[in-house]
Structures are given as C-alpha cells and as structure tokens.
Coordinates of C-alpha atoms and ligand atoms in Angstrom, one line a residue:
X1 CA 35.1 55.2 179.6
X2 CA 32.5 57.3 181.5
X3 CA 29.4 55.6 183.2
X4 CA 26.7 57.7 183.8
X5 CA 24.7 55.8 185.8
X6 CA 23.8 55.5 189.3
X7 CA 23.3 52.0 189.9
X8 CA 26.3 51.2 188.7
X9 CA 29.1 53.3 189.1
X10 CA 32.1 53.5 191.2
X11 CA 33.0 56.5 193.9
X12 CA 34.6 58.5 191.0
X13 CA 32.0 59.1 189.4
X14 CA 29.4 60.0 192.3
X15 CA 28.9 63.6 191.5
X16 CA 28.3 62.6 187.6
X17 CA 25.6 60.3 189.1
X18 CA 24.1 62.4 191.3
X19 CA 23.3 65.2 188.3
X20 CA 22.1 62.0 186.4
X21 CA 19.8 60.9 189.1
X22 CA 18.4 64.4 189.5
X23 CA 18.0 65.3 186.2
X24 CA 15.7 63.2 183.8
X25 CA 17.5 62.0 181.0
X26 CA 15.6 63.6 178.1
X27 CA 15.9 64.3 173.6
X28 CA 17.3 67.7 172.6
X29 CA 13.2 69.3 172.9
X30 CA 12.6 67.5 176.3
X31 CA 9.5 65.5 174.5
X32 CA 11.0 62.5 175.3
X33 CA 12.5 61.1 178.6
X34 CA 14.8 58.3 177.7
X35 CA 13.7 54.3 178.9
X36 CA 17.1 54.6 181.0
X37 CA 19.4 56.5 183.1
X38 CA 22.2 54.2 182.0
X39 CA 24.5 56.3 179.6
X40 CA 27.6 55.5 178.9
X41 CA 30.1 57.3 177.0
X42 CA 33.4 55.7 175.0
X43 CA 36.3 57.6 174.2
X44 CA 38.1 55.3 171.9
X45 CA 37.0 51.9 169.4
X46 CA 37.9 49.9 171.9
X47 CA 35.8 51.1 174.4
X48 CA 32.8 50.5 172.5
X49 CA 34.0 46.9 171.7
X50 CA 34.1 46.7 175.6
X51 CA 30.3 48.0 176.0
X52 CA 28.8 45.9 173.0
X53 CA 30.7 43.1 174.6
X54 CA 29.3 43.1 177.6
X55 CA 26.0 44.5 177.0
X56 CA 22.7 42.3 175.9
X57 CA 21.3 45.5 174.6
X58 CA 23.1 48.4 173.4
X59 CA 21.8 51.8 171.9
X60 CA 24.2 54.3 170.2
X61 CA 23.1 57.7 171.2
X62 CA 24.0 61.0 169.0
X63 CA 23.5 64.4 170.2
X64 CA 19.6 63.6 170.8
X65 CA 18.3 65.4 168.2
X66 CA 15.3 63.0 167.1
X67 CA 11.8 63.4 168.4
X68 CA 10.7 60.6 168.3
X69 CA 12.2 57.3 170.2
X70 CA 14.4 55.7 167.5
X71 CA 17.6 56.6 169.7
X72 CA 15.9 54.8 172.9
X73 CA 17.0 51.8 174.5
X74 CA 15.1 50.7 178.1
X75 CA 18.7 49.2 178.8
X76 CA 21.6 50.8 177.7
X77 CA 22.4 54.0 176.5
X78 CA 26.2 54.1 174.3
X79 CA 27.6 57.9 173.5
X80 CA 30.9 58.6 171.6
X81 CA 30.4 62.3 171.1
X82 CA 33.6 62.2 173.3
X83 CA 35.3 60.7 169.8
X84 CA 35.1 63.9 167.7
X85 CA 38.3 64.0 165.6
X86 CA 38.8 64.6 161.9
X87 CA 41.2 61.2 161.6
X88 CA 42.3 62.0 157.9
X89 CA 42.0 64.4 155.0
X90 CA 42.7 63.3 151.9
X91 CA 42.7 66.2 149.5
X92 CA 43.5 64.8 146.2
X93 CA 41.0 62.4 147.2
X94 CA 38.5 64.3 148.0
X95 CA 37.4 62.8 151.0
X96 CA 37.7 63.2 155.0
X97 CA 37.3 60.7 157.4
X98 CA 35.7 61.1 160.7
X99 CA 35.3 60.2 164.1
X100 CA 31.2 59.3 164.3
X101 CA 30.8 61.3 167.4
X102 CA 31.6 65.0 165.4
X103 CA 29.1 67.1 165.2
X104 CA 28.9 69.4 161.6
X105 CA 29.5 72.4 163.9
X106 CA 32.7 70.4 164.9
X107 CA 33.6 69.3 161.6
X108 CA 32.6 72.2 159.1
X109 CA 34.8 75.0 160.4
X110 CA 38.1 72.4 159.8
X111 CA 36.9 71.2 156.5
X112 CA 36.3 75.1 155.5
X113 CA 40.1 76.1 156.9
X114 CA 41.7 73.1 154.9
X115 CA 40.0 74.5 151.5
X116 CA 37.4 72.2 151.7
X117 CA 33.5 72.1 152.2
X118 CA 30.8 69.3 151.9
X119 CA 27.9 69.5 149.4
X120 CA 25.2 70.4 151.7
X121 CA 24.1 70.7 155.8
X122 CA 21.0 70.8 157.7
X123 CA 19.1 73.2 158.7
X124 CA 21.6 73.6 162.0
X125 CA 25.2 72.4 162.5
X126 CA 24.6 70.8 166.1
X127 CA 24.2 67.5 164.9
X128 CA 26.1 64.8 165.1
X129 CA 27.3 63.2 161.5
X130 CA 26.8 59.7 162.4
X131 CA 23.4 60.4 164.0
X132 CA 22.5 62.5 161.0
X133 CA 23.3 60.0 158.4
X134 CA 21.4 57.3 160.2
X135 CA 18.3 59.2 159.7
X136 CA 18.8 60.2 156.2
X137 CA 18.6 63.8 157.5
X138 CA 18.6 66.2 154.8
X139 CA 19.0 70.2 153.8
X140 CA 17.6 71.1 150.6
X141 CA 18.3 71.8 146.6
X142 CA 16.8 69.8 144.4
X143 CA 20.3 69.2 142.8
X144 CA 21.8 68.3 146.8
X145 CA 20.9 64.3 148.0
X146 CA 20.6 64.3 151.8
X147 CA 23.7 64.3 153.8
X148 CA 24.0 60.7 154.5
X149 CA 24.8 60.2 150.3
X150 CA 28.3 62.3 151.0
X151 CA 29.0 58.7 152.9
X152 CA 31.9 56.9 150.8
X153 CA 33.0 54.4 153.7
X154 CA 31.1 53.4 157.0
X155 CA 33.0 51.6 160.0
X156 CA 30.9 50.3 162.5
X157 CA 31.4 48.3 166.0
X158 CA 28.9 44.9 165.2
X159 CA 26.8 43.1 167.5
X160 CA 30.1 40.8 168.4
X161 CA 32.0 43.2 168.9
X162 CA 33.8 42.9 165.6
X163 CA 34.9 45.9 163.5
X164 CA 33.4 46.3 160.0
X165 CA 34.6 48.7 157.1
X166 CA 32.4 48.9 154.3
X167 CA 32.6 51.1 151.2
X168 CA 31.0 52.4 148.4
X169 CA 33.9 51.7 145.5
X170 CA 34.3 47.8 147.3
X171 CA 30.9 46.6 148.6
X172 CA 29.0 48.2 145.8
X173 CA 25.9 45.6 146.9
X174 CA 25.3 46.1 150.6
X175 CA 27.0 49.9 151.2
X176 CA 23.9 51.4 150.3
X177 CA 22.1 49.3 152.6
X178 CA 23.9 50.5 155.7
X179 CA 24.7 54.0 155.3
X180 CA 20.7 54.9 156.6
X181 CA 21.5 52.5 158.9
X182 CA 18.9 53.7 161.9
X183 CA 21.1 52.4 164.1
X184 CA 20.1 49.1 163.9
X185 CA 23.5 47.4 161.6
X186 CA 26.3 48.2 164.7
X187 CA 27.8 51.1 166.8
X188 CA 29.1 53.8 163.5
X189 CA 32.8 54.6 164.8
X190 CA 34.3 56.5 161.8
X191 CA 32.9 57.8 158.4
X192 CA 34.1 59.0 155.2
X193 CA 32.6 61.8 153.3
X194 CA 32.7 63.1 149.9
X195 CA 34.4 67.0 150.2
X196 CA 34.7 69.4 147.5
X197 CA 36.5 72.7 147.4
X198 CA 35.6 75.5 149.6
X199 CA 32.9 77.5 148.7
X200 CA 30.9 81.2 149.5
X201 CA 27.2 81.1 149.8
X202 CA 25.0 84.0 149.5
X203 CA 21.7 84.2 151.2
X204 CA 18.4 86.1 150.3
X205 CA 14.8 85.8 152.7
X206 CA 11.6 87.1 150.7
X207 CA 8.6 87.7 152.5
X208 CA 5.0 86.7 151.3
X209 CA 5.3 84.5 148.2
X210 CA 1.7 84.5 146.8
X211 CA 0.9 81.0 146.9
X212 CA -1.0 81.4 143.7
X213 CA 3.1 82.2 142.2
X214 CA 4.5 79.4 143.8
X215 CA 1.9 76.7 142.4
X216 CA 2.6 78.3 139.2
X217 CA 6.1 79.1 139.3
X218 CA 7.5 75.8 142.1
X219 CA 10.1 74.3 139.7
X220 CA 11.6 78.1 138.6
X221 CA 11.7 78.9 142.3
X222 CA 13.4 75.5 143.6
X223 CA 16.0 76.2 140.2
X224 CA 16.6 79.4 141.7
X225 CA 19.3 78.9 144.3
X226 CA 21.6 76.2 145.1
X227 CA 19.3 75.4 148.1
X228 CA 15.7 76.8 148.6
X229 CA 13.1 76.6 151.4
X230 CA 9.8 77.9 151.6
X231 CA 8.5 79.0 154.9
X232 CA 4.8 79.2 156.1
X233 CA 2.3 79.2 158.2
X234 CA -0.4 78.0 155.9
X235 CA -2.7 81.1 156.3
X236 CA -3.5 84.1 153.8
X237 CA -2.8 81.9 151.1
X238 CA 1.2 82.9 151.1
X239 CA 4.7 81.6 151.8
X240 CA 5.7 83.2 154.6
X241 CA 9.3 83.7 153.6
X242 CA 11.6 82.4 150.4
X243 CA 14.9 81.6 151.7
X244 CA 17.1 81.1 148.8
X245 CA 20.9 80.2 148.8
X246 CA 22.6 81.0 146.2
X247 CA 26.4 79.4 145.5
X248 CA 29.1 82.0 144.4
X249 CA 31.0 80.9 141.6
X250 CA 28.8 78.1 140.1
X251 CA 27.5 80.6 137.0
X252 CA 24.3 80.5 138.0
X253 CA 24.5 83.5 141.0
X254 CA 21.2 84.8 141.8
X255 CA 20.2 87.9 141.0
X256 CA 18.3 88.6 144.0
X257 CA 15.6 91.6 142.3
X258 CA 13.4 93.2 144.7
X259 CA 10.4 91.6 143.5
X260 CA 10.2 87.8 143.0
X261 CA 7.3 86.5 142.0
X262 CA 5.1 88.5 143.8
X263 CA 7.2 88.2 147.0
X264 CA 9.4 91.1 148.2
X265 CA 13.0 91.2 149.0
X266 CA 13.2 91.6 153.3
X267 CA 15.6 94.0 154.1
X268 CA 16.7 92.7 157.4
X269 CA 17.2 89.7 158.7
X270 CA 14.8 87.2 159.8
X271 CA 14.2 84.1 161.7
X272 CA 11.6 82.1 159.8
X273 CA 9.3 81.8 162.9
X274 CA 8.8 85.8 162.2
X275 CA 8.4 86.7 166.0
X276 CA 11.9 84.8 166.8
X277 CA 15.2 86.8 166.8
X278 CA 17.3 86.3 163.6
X279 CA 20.1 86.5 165.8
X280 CA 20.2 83.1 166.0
X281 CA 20.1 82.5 162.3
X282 CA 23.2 82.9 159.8
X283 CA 23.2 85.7 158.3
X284 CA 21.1 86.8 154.7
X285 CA 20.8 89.8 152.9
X286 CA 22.7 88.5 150.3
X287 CA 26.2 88.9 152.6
X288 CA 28.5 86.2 151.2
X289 CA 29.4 84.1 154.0
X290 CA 31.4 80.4 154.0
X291 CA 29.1 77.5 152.7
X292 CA 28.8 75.8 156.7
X293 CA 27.8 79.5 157.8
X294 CA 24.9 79.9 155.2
X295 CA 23.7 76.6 154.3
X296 CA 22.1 75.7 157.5
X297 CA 19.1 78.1 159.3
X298 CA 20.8 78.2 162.5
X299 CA 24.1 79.7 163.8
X300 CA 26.2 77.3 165.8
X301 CA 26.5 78.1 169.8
X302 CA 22.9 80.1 169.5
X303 CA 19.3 77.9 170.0
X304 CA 18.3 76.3 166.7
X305 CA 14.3 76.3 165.6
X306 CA 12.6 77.4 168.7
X307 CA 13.8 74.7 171.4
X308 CA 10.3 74.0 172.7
X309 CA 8.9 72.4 169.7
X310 CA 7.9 68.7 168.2
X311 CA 8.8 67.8 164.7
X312 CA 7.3 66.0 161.8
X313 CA 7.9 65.7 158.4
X314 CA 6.9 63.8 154.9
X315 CA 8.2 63.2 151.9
X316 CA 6.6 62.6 148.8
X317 CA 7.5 62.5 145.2
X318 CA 8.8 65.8 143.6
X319 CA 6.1 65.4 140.5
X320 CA 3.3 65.4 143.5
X321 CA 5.0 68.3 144.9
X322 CA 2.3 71.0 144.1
X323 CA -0.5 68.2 145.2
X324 CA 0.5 67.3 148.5
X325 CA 1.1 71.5 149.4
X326 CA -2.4 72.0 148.6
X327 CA -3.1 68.9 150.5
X328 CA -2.0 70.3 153.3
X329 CA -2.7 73.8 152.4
X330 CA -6.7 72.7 152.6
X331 CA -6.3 71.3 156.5
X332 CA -4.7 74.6 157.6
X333 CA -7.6 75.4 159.9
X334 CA -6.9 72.8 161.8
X335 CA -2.6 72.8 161.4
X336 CA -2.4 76.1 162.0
X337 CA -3.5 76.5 166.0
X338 CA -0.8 73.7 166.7
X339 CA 2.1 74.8 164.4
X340 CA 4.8 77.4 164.6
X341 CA 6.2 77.2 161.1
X342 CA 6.3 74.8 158.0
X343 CA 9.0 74.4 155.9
X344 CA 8.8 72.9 152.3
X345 CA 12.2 71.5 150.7
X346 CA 13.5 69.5 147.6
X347 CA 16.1 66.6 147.8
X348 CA 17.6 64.7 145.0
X349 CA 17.2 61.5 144.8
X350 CA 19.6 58.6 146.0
X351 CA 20.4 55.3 145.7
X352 CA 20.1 54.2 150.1
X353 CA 18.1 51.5 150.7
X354 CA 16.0 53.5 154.0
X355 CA 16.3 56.6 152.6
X356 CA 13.2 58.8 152.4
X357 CA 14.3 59.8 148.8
X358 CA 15.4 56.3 147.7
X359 CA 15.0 56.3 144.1
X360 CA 12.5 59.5 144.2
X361 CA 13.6 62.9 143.9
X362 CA 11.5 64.6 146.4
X363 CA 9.8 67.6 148.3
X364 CA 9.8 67.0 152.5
X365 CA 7.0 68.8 153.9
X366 CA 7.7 69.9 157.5
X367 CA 5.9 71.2 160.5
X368 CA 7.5 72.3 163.4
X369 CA 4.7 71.9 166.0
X370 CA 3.9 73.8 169.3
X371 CA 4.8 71.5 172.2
X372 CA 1.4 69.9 172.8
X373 CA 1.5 65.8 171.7
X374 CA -2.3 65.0 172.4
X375 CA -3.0 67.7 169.9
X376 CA -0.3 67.0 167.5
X377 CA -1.0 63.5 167.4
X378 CA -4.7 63.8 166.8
X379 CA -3.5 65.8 163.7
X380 CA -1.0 63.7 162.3
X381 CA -3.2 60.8 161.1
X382 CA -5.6 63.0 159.0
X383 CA -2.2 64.8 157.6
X384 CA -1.4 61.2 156.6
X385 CA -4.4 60.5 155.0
X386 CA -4.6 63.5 153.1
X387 CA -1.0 62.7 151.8
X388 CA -2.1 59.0 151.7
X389 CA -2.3 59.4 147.5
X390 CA 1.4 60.4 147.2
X391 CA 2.4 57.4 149.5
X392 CA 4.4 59.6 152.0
X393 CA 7.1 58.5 154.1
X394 CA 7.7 60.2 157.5
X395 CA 11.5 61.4 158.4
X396 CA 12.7 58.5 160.3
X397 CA 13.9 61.2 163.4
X398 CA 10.5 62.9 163.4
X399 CA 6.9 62.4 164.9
X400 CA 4.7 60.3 162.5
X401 CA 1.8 57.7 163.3
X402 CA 1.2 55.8 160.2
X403 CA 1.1 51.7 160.8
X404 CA 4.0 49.5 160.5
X405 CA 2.6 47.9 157.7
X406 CA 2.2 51.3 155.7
X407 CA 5.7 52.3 156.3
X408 CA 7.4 49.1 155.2
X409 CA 5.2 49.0 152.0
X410 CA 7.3 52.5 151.3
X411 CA 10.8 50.9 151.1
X412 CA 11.0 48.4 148.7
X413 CA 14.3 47.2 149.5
X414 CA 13.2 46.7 153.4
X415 CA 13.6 43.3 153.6
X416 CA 17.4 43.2 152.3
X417 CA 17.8 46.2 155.2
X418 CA 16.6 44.0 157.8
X419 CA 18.8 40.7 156.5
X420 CA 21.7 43.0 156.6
X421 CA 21.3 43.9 159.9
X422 CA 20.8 40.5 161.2
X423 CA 23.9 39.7 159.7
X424 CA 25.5 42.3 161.8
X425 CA 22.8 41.6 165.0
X426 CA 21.6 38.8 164.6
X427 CA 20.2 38.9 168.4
X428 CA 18.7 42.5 168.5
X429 CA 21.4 44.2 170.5
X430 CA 20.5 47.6 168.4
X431 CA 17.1 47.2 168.2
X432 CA 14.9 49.1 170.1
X433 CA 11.3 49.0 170.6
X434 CA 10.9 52.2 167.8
X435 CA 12.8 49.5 165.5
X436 CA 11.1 46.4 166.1
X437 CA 7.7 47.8 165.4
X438 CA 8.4 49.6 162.6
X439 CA 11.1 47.6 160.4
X440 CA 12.0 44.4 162.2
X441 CA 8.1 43.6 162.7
X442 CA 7.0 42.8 158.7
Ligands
FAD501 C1 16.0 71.9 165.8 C2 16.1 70.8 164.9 C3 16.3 71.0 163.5 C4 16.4 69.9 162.6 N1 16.6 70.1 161.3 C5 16.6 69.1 160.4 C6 16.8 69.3 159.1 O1 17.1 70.4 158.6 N2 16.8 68.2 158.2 C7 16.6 67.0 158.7 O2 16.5 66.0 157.9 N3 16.4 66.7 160.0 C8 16.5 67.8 160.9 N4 16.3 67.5 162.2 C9 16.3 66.1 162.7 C10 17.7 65.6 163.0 O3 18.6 65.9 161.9 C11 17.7 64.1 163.1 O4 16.9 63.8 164.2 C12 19.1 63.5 163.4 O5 19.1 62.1 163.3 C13 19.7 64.0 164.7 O6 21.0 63.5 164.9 P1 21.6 63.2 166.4 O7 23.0 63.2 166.3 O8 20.9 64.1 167.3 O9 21.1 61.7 166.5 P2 20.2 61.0 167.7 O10 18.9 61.6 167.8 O11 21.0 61.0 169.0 O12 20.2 59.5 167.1 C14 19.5 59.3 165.9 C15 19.7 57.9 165.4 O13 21.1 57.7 165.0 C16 21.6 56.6 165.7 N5 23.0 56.9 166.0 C17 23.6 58.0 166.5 N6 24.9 57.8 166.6 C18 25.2 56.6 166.2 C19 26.4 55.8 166.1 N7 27.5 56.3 166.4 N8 26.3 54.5 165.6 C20 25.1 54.0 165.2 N9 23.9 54.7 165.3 C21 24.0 56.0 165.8 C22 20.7 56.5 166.9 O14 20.8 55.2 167.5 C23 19.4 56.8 166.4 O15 18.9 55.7 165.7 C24 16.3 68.6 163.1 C25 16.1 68.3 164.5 C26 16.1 69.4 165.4 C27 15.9 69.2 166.8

C-alpha cells in the first residue's frame, strides 16, 4: 500500500511526500483543492479492507474527474487506480469483470482485441469505471442508458470491512439501488459489465444546424445516428456542430448527405470548442474507426474538453426536450460570456435508483464553463429556475446549486438509497460533507 501523506509516512516514502506536500492536491480541472493531503492508494482487496479498517472516515477516490466535491473527504483520501486489471471475460456470457480502478481507456482497447465492445462511453476514455458508474455518467443515443446500466454485478469493500457481491439476476431488489452508488454504499473493488460483439463506428460533424430545423426536426435528428450530440454556443440562433455516430452494421448506416437540415457536412475535422485543435478528438469524416475510438469526443493520451474549464449539467425529460433548449436558449446573453461550449444529449431511460434518467428517458443539457466560479455560480441558480418547470436534476459530478430539498424531491426512491447505504455504513465512513447535505440530510 502506498501512503501519500506527509504526516504520516515512513522514510520510504519521503520523496512521494515531499511532491505531495508541495503540490496541492487538486480535481482533474484544478477547481477544487481536496480537504486532505492524506491519499492513499491500495493495490489489492485486502488492502482496502486494511484502510476501511482502520479509518473513521474513508473516501474512495477515482481519477478525479468530478467538479464538484462529491469525491472529498477532510480525512482520508482511498485510491485503487493501482488495481486496473480485466479479472475475467466471459464470452459466451457476455460479460467482463473488472478491477474498479480501470479506466475505459484501460479497458476498451482489451475488450475491442477480444471481439468485444460495450454499448456506449463518455465523452473521453480517461475515466475511471467505478468512478463513472457512481455518478451515473453518461454518452448519448437515445436508444444507449448511461454507462453505469452495463453494471450486471457490483463488489464493494463495506463500512466493516466486509466484502459484498451483489447482482442484477440475484438481488433483483436492492442491485439497482447501488450501482449509482455515489460512493456512499462501500469502497467498489470489481464490476461486471454487459459486453456485446465488436463493433465499427462511423463519425460525421455538421456545422450550423439552424435552430429553427432542430426545434422542428429534434426526434429525426437524435434517430439519426446510434449516438448524437448537438454542440453550441447559444448565439445566431444555430447548433454549432451535429456530431452524429453512426454504427456499421446495425441496418440503419447513415447516409451522411451534404446537407442536413439546413446544416452542412464539415469537411475536416473539428473540435467542438471550434478554436480548439481536433487533434485531440477521434477522428470523423465518416472514417470507420473501432466503437472505443469514435464513441467518445476525446482521444485517449491527448487533453480532453479544454482542461481549464468548470462543468454543469441538467437533465430533464425527453418530452420537455425542445422546452428546456429554448429555456436556455432565451438566457444566452447572459450564458454566453461565461461558457465555452454546450452540449445537448439524449439517454434512455433506466431502472437505478440515483440515476439522473431513473424511469425518464432524457435530454442532459450541458455547459462547459470558462474557469470563473463567482460568475458561474451567479448563473447557475437562474439556469435552474428557468428549467425549474421540467424538474431538472443536476449530474451528480457536476457544478449545480439547487437546495437539498429540491434535489431529493427528484428521486423518488431516495429514501430506500439512503437505508441501503446505512446498511452498508451505518456510521458515515463514506459520507462526505457533498453527501450529507445533499442525500443523507432529508
Ligand atoms: C473533461 C470531462 C469530460 C466529461 N465528460 C462527461 C460525459 O461525457 N458524460 C458524463 O456523464 N460525465 C462526464 N464527465 C464527468 C465525469 O464522467 C464524472 O465526474 C465521473 O464521475 C468521473 O469519474 P472519476 O473516475 O474521475 O471519479 P471521481 O471524480 O474520482 O469520483 C467520483 C465519485 O465516484 C466515487 N468513486 C470512485 N471510485 C470509487 C470506488 N472504487 N468505490 C466507490 N466509490 C468510488 C467517488 O467517491 C465519487 O463519489 C466529464 C468530466 C470531465 C472532466
């Protein structure tokens, strides 16, 4: 086990410390400067069981992805990105089971070599699966649930130190309950995931979708492609770009005209912040290209997004879809200053009790913000209000700033979630201070 701390590790360890003690220990964008310095990092089950153990308070730590501070801990910080292995591929099965620390840039590139691919990824691969799944993170496709509903089995390290398996075909009752688990049930050491056969992917960006076409035309364009996303900046009364992802080999290939309602077929690459190089993104033009190297925005090994950057992001009901855009669409003098791109997406819906698209197929409308909280945060409450009518709920990784009490009325099955997790915690080793106020608190 590694202990990056400085208060309390041995000589070993001293020039780990040091870095540690010099260098703040902050999210992936730097907006957030963890409550600790004490990080630890386990390399096998047992070394977790050591950690929860002996810890009062214990936070599992992914690859730090999240904006907002539902990965802190004041105490204890827990990684097991050292535990990155695929432990078993079961092909007739269909499923693989993980080590929670893989990332999908990790993972994908295995699956895809075996013959085998998973039914949908983010918009970038750096992410950790078991960090990822407790956030309900999503891609898009309004056919494609959100990563965490490939989940068929969950093992997790519990509050005594116990290890728990729980699985969709024999706990039926609580498995959806802890698969968005928000870290709060237990430390995730392995998952399994649904896999299908290997697939190709074809991509195709369009640049300035009239908005007038896409209020007319939304559920044509989301059918269009096995995953869609719609890119703008809320000005001129256009999408930006169409980025649309069409599978090979599922009968329904896209036809990729130059024209597309309205919008025209870009004939080079792009990143969808315009002024950013597409080197960083997977490749389009149509070039077919393995499902893990098209699905997400973002090439593995090269910056995702734009690095400096804050997040947020709502989801409301797909039927509201057109609704909410023009919401949002009517506050664009004052989003636009603050924001670098918006990105519009469709998810099915699924049956996880925290899920943002529990029991609602829905569109997530996103902003990816310029790096300036005071601003962003003085926005964020009208953008709620204006959404307010389509009961929106905020990506649990993301920067929101509804109340407690609007949240929770958004999950119906919240107070099961938080009786499962005291089963598993019943003293609040998981929870942080992002958890008590906004689930454990009702
Ligand atoms: C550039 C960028 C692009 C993004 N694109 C998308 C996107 O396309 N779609 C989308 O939905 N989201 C997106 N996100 C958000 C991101 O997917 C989520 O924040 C996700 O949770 C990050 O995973 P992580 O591994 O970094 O987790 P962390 O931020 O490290 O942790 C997230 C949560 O998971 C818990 N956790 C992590 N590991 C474990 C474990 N082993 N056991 C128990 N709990 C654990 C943590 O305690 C915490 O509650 C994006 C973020 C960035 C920075």
């Amino acid at each position: 086990m590694r202990l990056l701390s400085a208060t309390v590790a041995g000589p070993i360890l001293a020039p780990l410390c040091a870095l540690a003690e010099k260098q703040k220990l902050t999210n992936w964008a730097g907006n957030l400067t963890y409550g600790t310095k004490r990080l630890q990092e386990a390399a096998s089950i047992e070394e977790i069981r050591s950690v929860v153990r002996s810890e009062k308070k214990v936070k599992a730590l992914g690859t730090r992805h999240c904006f907002n501070s539902i990965a802190d801990s004041r105490e204890n910080l827990l990684s097991i990105l050292p535990m990155h292995g695929v432990v078993a591929l079961d092909a007739d099965g269909h499923t693989v089971t993980v080590d929670a620390g893989i990332t999908y840039g990790q993972l994908c590139p295995q699956l895809d070599s075996k013959g085998f691919a998973l039914h949908n990824l983010a918009s970038l691969p750096h992410i950790s699966v078991a960090g990822a799944c407790s956030t309900a993170t999503h891609g898009s496709g309004e056919r494609n649930g959100n990563l965490a509903t490939a989940v068929s089995a969950i093992e997790f390290v519990t509050a005594s130190g116990e290890v728990v398996k729980l699985s969709r075909k024999s706990d039926g009752e609580v498995f959806p309950g802890a698969v968005v688990g928000l870290g709060a049930l237990g430390v995730i050491t392995r998952l399994t995931l649904d896999i299908q056969p290997t697939y190709s992917v074809r991509q195709f960006v369009y640049e300035n979708l009239p908005l007038s076409q896409m209020k007319d035309h939304f559920d044509e364009i989301q059918a269009s492609g096995y995953s869609v996303s719609l890119f703008t900046d809320w000005q001129k009364q256009r999408i930006n770009e169409l980025w649309i992802k069409s599978r090979a080999g599922d009968g329904e290939a896209f036809a990729s005209p130059q024209e597309f309602f309205g919008a025209r077929l870009a004939t080079r690459n792009l990143h969808p912040i315009a002024e950013l190089s597409a080197e960083n993104c997977t490749e389009q033009m149509g070039v077919p290209g393995p499902w893990y190297d098209r699905l997400p925005h973002f090439r593995m090994g090269f910056m995702p997004s734009a690095g400096k950057e804050l997040q947020s992001e709502y989801f409301v009901p797909r039927r509201n879809a057109i609704d909410a855009i023009l919401a949002v669409e009517r506050l664009r003098d004052q989003v636009s200053p603050h924001l670098l791109i918006s990105e519009i997406r469709t998810i099915a819906a699924d049956d996880l009790w925290m899920s943002t698209c529990y029991r609602q197929p829905s569109v997530a409308i996103h902003f990816t913000w310029k790096q300036d909280w005071p601003a962003v945060r003085r926005l964020l409450p009208i953008i709620e209000r204006e959404l307010g009518p389509f009961q929106p709920r905020p990506h649990w990784g993301k920067l929101f700033t509804m109340s407690p009490r609007q949240l929770q009325s958004r999950y119906e099955k919240l107070t099961d979630f938080t009786q499962l997790a005291r089963k598993y915690d019943p003293t609040g080793k998981f929870r942080n201070a992002f958890l008590n106020s906004n689930v454990f608190a009702h």
